[in-house]
Amino acid sequence: MALGERVMTVEDEIIERYRGRTPGSRARHDVAQQYLPAGDTRSATWFAPYPTYMVAGEGAWLQDCDGNRYLDLLNNFTSLVHGHAQPDIVEYAADQLTRGTVFGTAAEPQVGLAKLLIERIPSFEKVRFTNSGTEATMMMMRAARAFSGRDIIVKMDGGYHGSHDFVEVSISAALDSAQAPAARVEGRGVPDTVLNAVMVAPFNDLKAMEALLHQHHERIAGIIVEPMPNAGGMVPPAPGYLSGLRALADEYGVLLLFDEIVTLRLGSGGFQAIADAIPDLTAVAKIIGGGFPVGAFGGRKDIMELFNPAASADFVFHSGTFNGNNMTMTAGLEAMQRLDQAAIERINRLGEDLGGGVNRIFRSLGIGAQCLGYGSLQQIHWTDEPVISLADARRAGEDIGQLRQLLQLELLNRGVYTSNRGMFSITTAMSEGDIALALTAVEGALGCLRPYMRATAPRLLCD
Ligand SMILES: Cc1ncc(COP(=O)(O)O)c(C=O)c1O
């Protein structure tokens, strides 16, 4: 090596290879930044040094503007459960497109999707559509407040339910989580006054929930929980936790609200059917739109009738220019019909194969980490200690430097697309061969990152 020549670190080398493969993405990002903050419209899709510009998707694969192909393990954050451009969904949507996207009055396509969801999701007796999961949890929480006449919703410390003000609270679990973590506003621009209407409790801890309800139940409208918190790290509920929450909600006279925006795909009736814990209200989104923007909330008829202007002049107002639009409803109905029990079981099996394979790789490379999740949803945690609370999940990612970002980039370099959370979602477009390919990429990327772990997070290496 010549004097003065800089030694390339593993991280430099990974980023350099990424840049070398993606000059078109970089050029597009430079232009986009002139018009959009960070060149994009979603905080979650930005990553350094610049995001990959995808130009086409087909089945399990994406293609970027430089001609690179990627196995897509992100699938628009779990929402594309059939992968990209599924031919039947495309055909139904294209046919609907020629007949009008939205009419500004009631239209039939929404009735078909509503019926399917009510037939499948145990807690759904009536349903309303929105354009996003954010709106769905917002309206579900509003329904709970209107029904109970109380203001407070209890959410999990570290739980994510979209980006409206009342859930921009304690999105990352408190690291020093005591029995009763204090609610914290996390989004800048969100007024502290939301804390008058939100409390937090640790996930997977019935004792802490009971203590909170015991003290405050007379002011509490409901509890909102994701059966398996997604952004919290795909941390499965402890056996009996969800049915325990149901029992506590009944005992203290508060409503139970499930956010199944991500977990609906895990069973034909969502996670509530798997866990046999039926909430009063449920929010869903993502997969039910067939690739189009969507959300929905539904539940007990007596609560949902609050939205019926024919039943009472004092109804709860709920509108939205594109709610229940024909495109989303038509594509969504076809997508949900295709996601039958056999399809769900198949992708859950593929997901378990992927998670199990990643765990074998961790062991064989002597890396103290693990893949956690359920069925078609899996996520890497950088610890081999049990991950039970969302604070455990957060703690595992605190002292690992840029490891998550570097794994994301190195997987991209090896033709696999996912987010920097190390989250994997499986689609019906994937095969056993795709899982094998993903595992080869993960093994190669982790091998390549070992020197980085040695330098930055030596606790991860068992040798
Ligand atoms: C559990 C959960 N709830 C709510 C949302 C918000 O949904 P949307 O992004 O459609 O507003 C998300 C989005 O990722 C989510 O994962």
PDB file of C-alpha atoms and ligand atoms in Angstrom, residues 77 132-135 137 160-163 226 230 259 261-262 285-286 294, ligand 1:
ATOM      1  CA  PHE A  77     -43.750  -2.724   4.092  1.00  0.00           C
ATOM      2  CA  SER A 132     -54.667   4.678   4.954  1.00  0.00           C
ATOM      3  CA  GLY A 133     -53.937   2.739   8.094  1.00  0.00           C
ATOM      4  CA  THR A 134     -53.270   6.021   9.864  1.00  0.00           C
ATOM      5  CA  GLU A 135     -56.821   7.170   9.242  1.00  0.00           C
ATOM      6  CA  THR A 137     -56.514   3.781  13.695  1.00  0.00           C
ATOM      7  CA  TYR A 160     -46.669   2.170  16.076  1.00  0.00           C
ATOM      8  CA  HIS A 161     -50.130   2.890  14.701  1.00  0.00           C
ATOM      9  CA  GLY A 162     -49.483   5.429  11.934  1.00  0.00           C
ATOM     10  CA  SER A 163     -48.777   9.128  12.041  1.00  0.00           C
ATOM     11  CA  GLU A 226     -50.926  -4.699  17.566  1.00  0.00           C
ATOM     12  CA  ASN A 230     -44.446  -4.810  13.651  1.00  0.00           C
ATOM     13  CA  ASP A 259     -54.379  -2.822  15.003  1.00  0.00           C
ATOM     14  CA  ILE A 261     -52.845  -3.490   9.712  1.00  0.00           C
ATOM     15  CA  VAL A 262     -49.806  -5.722   9.384  1.00  0.00           C
ATOM     16  CA  ALA A 285     -55.061  -1.717   5.821  1.00  0.00           C
ATOM     17  CA  LYS A 286     -52.135  -2.658   3.553  1.00  0.00           C
ATOM     18  CA  VAL A 294     -56.388   1.766   1.803  1.00  0.00           C
TER      19      VAL A 294
HETATM   20  C1  LIG B   1     -49.205  -1.405  12.693  1.00  0.00           C
HETATM   21  C2  LIG B   1     -49.428  -0.227  11.803  1.00  0.00           C
HETATM   22  N1  LIG B   1     -50.445   0.593  12.060  1.00  0.00           N
HETATM   23  C3  LIG B   1     -50.691   1.652  11.273  1.00  0.00           C
HETATM   24  C4  LIG B   1     -49.907   1.929  10.186  1.00  0.00           C
HETATM   25  C5  LIG B   1     -50.209   3.124   9.333  1.00  0.00           C
HETATM   26  O1  LIG B   1     -50.682   2.720   8.087  1.00  0.00           O
HETATM   27  P1  LIG B   1     -50.491   3.693   6.834  1.00  0.00           P
HETATM   28  O2  LIG B   1     -49.038   3.755   6.535  1.00  0.00           O
HETATM   29  O3  LIG B   1     -51.306   3.042   5.758  1.00  0.00           O
HETATM   30  O4  LIG B   1     -51.045   5.018   7.247  1.00  0.00           O
HETATM   31  C6  LIG B   1     -48.839   1.103   9.884  1.00  0.00           C
HETATM   32  C7  LIG B   1     -47.960   1.378   8.736  1.00  0.00           C
HETATM   33  O5  LIG B   1     -46.924   0.794   8.535  1.00  0.00           O
HETATM   34  C8  LIG B   1     -48.571  -0.011  10.718  1.00  0.00           C
HETATM   35  O6  LIG B   1     -47.537  -0.819  10.500  1.00  0.00           O
END
